[in-house]
Short mmCIF file of N, CA, C and O in Angstrom, two decimals:
data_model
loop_
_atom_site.label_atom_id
_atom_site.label_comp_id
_atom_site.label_asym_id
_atom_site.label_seq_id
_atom_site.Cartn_x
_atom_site.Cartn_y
_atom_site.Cartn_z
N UNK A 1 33.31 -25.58 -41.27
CA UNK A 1 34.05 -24.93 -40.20
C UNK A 1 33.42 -25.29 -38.86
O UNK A 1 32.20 -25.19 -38.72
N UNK A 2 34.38 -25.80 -37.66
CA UNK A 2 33.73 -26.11 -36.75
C UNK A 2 34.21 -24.65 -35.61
O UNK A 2 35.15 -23.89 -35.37
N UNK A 3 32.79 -24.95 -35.20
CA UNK A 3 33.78 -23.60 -33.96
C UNK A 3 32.73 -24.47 -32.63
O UNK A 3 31.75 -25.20 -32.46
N UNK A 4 34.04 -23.57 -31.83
CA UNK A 4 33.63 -24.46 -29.97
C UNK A 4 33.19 -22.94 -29.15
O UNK A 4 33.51 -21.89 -29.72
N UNK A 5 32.63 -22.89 -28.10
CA UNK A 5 32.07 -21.89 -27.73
C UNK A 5 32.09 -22.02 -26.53
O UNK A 5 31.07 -22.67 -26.31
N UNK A 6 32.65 -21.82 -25.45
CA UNK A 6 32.68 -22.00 -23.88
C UNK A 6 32.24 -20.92 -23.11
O UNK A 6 32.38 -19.73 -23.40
N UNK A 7 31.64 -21.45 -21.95
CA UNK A 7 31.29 -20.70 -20.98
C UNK A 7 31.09 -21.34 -19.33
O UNK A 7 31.14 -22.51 -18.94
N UNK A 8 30.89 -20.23 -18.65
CA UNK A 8 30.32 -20.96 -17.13
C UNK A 8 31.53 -20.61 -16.43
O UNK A 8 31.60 -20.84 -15.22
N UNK A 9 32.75 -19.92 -17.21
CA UNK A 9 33.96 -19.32 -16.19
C UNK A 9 33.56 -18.15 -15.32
O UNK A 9 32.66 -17.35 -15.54
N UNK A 10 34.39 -18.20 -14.28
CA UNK A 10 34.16 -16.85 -13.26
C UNK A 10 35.41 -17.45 -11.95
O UNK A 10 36.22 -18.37 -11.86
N UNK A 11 34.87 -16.03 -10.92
CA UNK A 11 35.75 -16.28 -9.72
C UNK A 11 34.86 -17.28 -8.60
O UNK A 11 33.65 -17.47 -8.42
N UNK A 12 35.78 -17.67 -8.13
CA UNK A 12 34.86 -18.95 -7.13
C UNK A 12 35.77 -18.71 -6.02
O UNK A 12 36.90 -18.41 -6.40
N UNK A 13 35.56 -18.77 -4.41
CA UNK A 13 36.08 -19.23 -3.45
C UNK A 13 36.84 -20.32 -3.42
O UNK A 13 36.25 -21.22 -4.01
N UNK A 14 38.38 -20.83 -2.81
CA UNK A 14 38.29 -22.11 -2.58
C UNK A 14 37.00 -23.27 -1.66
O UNK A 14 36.33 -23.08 -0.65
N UNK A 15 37.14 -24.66 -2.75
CA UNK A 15 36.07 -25.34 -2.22
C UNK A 15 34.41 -25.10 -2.75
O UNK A 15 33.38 -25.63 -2.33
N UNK A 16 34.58 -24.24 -3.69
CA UNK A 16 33.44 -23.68 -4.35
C UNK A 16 33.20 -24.74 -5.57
O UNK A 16 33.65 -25.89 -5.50
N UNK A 17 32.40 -24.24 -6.76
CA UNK A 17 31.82 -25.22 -8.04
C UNK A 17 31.39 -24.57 -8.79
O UNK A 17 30.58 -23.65 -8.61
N UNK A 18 31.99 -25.04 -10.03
CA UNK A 18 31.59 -24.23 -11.38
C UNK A 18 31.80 -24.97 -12.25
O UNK A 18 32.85 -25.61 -12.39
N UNK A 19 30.75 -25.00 -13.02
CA UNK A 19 30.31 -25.83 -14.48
C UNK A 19 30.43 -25.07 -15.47
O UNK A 19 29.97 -23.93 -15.47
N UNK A 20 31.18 -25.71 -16.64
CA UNK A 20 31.60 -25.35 -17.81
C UNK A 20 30.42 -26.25 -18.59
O UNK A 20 29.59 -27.13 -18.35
N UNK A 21 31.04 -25.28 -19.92
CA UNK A 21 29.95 -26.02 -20.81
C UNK A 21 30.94 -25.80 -22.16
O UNK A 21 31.98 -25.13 -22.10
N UNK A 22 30.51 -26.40 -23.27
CA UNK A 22 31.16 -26.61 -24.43
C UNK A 22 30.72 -26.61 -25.58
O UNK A 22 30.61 -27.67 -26.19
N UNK A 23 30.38 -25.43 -26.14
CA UNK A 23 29.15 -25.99 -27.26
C UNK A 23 29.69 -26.17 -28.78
O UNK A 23 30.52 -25.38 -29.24
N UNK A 24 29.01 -27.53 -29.74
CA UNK A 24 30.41 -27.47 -30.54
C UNK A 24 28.91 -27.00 -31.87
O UNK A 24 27.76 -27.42 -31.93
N UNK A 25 29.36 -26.39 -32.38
CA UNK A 25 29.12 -26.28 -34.20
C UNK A 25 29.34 -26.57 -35.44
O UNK A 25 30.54 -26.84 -35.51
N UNK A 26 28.90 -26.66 -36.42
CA UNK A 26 29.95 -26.87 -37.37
C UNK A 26 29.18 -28.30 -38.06
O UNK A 26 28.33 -29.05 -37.58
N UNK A 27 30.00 -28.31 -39.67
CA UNK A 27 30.02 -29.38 -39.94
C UNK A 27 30.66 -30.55 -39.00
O UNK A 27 31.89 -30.40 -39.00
N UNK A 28 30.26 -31.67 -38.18
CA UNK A 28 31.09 -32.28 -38.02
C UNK A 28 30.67 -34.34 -37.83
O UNK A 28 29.86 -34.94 -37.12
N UNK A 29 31.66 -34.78 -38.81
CA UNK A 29 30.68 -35.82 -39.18
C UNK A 29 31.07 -36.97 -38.07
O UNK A 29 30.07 -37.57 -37.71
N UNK A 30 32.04 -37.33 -37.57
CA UNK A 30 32.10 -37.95 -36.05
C UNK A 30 33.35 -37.22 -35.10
O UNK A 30 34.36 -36.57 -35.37
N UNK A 31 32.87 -37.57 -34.15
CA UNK A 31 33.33 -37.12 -32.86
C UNK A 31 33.98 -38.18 -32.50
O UNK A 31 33.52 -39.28 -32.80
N UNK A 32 35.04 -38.07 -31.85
CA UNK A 32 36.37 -39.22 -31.52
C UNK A 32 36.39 -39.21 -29.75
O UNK A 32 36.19 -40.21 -29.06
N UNK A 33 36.71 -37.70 -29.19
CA UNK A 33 36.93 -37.33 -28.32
C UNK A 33 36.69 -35.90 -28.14
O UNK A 33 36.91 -35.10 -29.05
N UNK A 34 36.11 -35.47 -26.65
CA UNK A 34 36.29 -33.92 -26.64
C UNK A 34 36.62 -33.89 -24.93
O UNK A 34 36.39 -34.72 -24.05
N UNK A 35 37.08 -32.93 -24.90
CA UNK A 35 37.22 -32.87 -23.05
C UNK A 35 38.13 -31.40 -23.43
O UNK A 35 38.27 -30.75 -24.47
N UNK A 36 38.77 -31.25 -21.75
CA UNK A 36 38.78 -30.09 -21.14
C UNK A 36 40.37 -29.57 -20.62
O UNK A 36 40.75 -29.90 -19.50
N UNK A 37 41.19 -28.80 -21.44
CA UNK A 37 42.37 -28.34 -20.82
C UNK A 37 42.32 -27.23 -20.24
O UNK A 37 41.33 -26.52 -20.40
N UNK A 38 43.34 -26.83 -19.46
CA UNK A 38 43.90 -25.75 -19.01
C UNK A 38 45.30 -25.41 -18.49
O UNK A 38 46.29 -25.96 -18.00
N UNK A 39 44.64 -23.60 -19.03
CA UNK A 39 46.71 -22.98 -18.62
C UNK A 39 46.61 -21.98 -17.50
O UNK A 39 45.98 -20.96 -17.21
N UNK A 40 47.57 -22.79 -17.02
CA UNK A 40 48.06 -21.61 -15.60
C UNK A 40 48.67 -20.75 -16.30
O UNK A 40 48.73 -20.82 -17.53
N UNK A 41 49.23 -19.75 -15.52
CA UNK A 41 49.90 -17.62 -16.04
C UNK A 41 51.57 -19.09 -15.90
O UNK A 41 52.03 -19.57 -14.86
N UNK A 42 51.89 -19.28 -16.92
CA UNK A 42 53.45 -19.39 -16.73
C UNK A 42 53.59 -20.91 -17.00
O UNK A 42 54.65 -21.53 -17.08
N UNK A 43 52.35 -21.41 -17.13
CA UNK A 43 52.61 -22.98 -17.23
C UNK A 43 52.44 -23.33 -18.59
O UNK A 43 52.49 -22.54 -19.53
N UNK A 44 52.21 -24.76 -18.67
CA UNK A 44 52.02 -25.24 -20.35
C UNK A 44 50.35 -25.92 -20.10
O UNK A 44 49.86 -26.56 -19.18
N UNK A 45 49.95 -25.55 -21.08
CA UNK A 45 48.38 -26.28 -21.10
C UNK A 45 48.54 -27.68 -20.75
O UNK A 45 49.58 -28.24 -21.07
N UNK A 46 47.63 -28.30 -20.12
CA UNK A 46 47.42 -29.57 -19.27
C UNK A 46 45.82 -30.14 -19.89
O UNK A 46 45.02 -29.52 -20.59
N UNK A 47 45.76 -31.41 -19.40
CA UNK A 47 44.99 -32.05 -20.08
C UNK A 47 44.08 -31.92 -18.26
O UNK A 47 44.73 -31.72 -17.23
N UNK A 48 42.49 -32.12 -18.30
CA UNK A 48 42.08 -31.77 -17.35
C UNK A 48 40.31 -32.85 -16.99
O UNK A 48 39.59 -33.18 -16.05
N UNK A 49 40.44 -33.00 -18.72
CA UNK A 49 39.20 -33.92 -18.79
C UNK A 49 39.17 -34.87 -20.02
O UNK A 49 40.03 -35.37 -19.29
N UNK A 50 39.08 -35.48 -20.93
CA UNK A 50 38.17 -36.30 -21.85
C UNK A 50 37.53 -36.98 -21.54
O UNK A 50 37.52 -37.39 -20.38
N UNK A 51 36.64 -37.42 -22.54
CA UNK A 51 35.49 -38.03 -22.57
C UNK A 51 35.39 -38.46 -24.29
O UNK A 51 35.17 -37.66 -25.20
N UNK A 52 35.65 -40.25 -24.47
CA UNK A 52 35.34 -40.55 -25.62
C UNK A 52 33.86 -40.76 -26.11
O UNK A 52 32.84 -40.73 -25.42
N UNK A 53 33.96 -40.96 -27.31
CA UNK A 53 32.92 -41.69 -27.79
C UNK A 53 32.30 -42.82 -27.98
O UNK A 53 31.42 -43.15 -28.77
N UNK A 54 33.13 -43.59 -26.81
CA UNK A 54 32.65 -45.25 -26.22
C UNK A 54 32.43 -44.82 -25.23
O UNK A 54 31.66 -45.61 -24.68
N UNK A 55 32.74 -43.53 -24.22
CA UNK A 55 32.21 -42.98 -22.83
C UNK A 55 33.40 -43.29 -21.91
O UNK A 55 33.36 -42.73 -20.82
N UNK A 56 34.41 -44.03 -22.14
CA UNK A 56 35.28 -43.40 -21.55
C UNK A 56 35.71 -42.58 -21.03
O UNK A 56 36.19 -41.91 -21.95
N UNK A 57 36.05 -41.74 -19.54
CA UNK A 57 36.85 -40.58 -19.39
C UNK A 57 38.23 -40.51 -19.07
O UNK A 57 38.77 -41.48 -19.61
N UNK A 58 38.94 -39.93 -18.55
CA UNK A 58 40.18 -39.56 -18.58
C UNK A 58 40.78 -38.53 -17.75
O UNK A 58 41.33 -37.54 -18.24
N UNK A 59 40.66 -38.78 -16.38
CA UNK A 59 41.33 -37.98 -15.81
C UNK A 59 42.51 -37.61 -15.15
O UNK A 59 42.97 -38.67 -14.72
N UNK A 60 43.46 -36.42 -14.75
CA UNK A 60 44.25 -36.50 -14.40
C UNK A 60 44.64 -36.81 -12.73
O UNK A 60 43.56 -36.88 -12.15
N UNK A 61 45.66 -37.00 -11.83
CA UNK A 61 45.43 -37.47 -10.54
C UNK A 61 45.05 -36.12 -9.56
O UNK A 61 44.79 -35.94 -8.37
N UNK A 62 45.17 -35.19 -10.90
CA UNK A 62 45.07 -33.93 -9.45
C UNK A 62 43.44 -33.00 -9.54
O UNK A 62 43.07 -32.06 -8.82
N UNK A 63 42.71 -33.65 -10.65
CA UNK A 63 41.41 -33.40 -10.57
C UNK A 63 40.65 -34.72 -9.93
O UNK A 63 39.57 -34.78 -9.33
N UNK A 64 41.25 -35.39 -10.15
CA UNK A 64 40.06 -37.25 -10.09
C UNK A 64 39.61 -37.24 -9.17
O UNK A 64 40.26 -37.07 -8.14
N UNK A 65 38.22 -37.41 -9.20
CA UNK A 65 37.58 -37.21 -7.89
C UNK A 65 36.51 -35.76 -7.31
O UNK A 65 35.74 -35.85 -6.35
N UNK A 66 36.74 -34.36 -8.25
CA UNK A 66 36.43 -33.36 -8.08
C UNK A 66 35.68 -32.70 -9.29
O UNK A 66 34.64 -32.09 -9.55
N UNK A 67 36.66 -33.11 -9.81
CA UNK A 67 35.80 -33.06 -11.50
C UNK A 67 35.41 -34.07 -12.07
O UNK A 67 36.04 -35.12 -11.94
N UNK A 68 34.07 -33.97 -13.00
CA UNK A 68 33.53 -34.61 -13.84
C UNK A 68 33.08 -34.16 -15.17
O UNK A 68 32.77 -32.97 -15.33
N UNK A 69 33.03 -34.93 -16.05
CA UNK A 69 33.51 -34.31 -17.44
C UNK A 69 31.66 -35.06 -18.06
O UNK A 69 31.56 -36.29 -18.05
N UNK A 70 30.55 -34.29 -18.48
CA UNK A 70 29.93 -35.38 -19.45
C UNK A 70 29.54 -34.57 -20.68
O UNK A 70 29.77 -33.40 -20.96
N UNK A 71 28.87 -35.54 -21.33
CA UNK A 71 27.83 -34.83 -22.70
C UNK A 71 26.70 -34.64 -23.21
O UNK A 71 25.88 -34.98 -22.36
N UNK A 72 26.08 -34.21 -24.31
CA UNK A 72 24.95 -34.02 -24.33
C UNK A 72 25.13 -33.74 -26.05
O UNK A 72 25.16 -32.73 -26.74
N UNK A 73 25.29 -35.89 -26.44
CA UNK A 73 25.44 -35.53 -28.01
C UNK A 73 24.58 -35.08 -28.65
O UNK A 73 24.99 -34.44 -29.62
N UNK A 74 23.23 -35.16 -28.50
CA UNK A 74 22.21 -34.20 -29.52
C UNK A 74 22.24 -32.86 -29.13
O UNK A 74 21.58 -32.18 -29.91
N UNK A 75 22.92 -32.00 -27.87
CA UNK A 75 23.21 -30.40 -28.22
C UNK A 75 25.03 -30.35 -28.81
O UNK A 75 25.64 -29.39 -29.28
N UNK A 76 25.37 -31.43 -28.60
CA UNK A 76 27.06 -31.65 -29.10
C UNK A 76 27.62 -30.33 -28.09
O UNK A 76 28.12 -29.24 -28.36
N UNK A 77 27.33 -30.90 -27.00
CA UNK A 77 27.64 -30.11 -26.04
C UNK A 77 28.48 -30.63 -24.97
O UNK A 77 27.73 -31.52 -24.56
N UNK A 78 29.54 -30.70 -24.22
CA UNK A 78 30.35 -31.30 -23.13
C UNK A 78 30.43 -30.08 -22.13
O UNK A 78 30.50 -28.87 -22.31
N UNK A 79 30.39 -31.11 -20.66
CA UNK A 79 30.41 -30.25 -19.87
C UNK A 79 31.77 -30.95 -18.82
O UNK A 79 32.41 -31.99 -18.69
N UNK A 80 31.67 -29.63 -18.26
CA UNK A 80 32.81 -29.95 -16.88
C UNK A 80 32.44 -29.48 -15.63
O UNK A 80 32.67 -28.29 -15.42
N UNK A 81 31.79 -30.30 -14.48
CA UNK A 81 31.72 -29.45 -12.93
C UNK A 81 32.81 -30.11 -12.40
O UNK A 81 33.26 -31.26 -12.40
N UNK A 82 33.15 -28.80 -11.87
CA UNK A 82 34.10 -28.43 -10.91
C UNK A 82 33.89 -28.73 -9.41
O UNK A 82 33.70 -27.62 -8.93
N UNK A 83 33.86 -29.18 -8.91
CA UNK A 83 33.99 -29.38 -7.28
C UNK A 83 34.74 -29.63 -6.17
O UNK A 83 35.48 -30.61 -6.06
N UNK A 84 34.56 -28.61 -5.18
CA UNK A 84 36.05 -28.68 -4.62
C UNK A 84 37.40 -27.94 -4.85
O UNK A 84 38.57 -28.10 -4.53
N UNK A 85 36.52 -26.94 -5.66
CA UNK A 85 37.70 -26.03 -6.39
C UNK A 85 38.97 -25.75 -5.47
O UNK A 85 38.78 -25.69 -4.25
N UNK A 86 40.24 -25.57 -5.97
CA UNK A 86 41.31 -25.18 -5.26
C UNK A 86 42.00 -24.24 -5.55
O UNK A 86 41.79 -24.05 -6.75
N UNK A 87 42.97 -23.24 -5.06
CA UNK A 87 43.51 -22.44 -5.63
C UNK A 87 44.18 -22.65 -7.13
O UNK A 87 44.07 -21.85 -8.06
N UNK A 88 44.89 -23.90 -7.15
CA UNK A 88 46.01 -24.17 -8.19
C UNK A 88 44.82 -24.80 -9.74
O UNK A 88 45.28 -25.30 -10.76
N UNK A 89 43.39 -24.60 -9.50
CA UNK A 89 42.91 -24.60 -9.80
C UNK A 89 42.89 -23.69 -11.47
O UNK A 89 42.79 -24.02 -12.65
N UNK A 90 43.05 -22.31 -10.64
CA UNK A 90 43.27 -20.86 -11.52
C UNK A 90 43.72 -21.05 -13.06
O UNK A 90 44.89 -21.38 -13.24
N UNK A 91 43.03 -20.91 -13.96
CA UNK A 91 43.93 -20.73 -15.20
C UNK A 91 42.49 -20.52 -16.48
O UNK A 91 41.30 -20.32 -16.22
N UNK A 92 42.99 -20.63 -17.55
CA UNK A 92 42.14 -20.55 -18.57
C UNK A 92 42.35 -21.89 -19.30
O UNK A 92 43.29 -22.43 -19.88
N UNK A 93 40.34 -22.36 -18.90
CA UNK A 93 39.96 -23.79 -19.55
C UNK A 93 39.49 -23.51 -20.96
O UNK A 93 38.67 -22.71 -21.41
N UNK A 94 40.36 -24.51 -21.60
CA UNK A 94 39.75 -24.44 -23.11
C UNK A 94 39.29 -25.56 -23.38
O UNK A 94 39.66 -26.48 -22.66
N UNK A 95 38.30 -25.85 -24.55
CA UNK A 95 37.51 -26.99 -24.98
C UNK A 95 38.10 -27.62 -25.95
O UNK A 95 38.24 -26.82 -26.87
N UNK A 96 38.60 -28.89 -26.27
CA UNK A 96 39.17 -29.48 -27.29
C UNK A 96 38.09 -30.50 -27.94
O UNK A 96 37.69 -31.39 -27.19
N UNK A 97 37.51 -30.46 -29.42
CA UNK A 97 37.62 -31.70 -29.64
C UNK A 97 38.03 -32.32 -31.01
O UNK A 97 38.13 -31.63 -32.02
N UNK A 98 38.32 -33.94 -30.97
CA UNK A 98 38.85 -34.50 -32.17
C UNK A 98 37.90 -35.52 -32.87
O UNK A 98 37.25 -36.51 -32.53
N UNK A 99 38.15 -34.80 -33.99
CA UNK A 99 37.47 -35.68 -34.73
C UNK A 99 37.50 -36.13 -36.41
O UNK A 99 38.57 -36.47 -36.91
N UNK A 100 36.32 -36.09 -37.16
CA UNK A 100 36.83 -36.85 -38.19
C UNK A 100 37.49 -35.67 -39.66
O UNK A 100 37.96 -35.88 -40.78
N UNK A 101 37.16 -34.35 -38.78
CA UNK A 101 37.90 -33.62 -39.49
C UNK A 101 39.10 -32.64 -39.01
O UNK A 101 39.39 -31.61 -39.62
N UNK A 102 39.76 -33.10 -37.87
CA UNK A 102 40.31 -33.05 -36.98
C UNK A 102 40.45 -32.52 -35.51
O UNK A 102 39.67 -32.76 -34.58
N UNK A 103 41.92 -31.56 -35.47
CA UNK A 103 41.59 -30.95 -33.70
C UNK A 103 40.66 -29.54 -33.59
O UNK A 103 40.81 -28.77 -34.54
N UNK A 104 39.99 -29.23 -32.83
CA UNK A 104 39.54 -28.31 -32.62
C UNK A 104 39.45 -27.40 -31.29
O UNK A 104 38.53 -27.85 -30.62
N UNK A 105 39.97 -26.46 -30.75
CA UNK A 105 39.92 -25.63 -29.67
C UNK A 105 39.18 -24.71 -29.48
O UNK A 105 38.97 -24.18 -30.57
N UNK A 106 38.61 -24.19 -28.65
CA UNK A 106 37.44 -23.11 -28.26
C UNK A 106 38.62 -22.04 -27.76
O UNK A 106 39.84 -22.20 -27.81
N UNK A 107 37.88 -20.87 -27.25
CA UNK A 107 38.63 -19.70 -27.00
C UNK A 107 38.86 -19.42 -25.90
O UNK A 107 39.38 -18.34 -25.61
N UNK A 108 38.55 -20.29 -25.05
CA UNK A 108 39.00 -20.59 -23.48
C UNK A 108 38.35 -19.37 -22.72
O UNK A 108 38.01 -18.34 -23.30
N UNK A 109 38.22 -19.60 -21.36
CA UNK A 109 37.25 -19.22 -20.49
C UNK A 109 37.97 -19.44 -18.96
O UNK A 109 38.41 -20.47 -18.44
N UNK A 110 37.89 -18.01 -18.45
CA UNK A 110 38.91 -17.60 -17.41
C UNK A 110 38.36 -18.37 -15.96
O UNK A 110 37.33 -17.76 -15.66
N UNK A 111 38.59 -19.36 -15.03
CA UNK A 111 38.24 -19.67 -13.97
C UNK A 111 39.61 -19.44 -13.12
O UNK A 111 40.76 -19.74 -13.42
N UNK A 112 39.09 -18.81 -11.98
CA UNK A 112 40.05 -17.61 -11.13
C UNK A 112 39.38 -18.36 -9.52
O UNK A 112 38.19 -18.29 -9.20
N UNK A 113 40.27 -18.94 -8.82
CA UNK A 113 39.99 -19.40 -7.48
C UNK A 113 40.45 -18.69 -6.87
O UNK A 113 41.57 -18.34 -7.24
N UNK A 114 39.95 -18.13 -5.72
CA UNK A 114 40.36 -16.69 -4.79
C UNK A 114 39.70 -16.46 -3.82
O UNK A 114 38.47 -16.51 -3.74
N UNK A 115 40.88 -16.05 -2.57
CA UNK A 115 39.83 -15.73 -1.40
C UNK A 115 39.63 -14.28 -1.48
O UNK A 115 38.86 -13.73 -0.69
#
């Protein structure tokens, strides 16, 4: 059983920074990909980060540049800082990753941009 474990959410100012973290457990015998979605109150979950296992990342045009996605395969840990936070920012980031025993999601972690 793999389980994902997130943290490092909270409220931030616009233009503020906050680092996520991702911690994975579990049997898991390779790692494909893991990175970083999120849902706005009304939207559909969005893709926000990956990061393969050739080191590839993957970002979308409305983070690139603000966020950065890395890892830390001997804690099998992925992270995400935030920089530059923006309002439209707001939603709940969850941790995905895929691999050789398939998808896996964490329980997501509330980041709230606000003046």
């Amino acid at each position: 059983q793999v389980q994902l474990v997130e943290s490092g959410g909270g409220l931030v100012q616009p233009g503020g920074s906050l680092r996520l973290s991702c911690a994975a457990s579990g049997s898991i015998d390779v790692i494909w990909t893991m990175g970083w979605y999120r849902q706005a109150p009304g939207k559909q979950r969005e893709l926000v980060a990956e990061l393969t296992n050739a080191g590839n990342t993957n970002y979308p045009a409305s983070v690139k540049g603000r966020f950065t996605i890395s890892r830390d395969n001997a804690k099998k840990t992925v992270y995400l800082q935030m920089n530059g936070l923006k309002l439209d920012d707001t939603g709940v980031y969850y941790c995905r990753l895929w691999g050789s025993g398939g998808v896996y999601w964490g329980q997501g972690t509330q980041v709230t941009v606000s003046t």
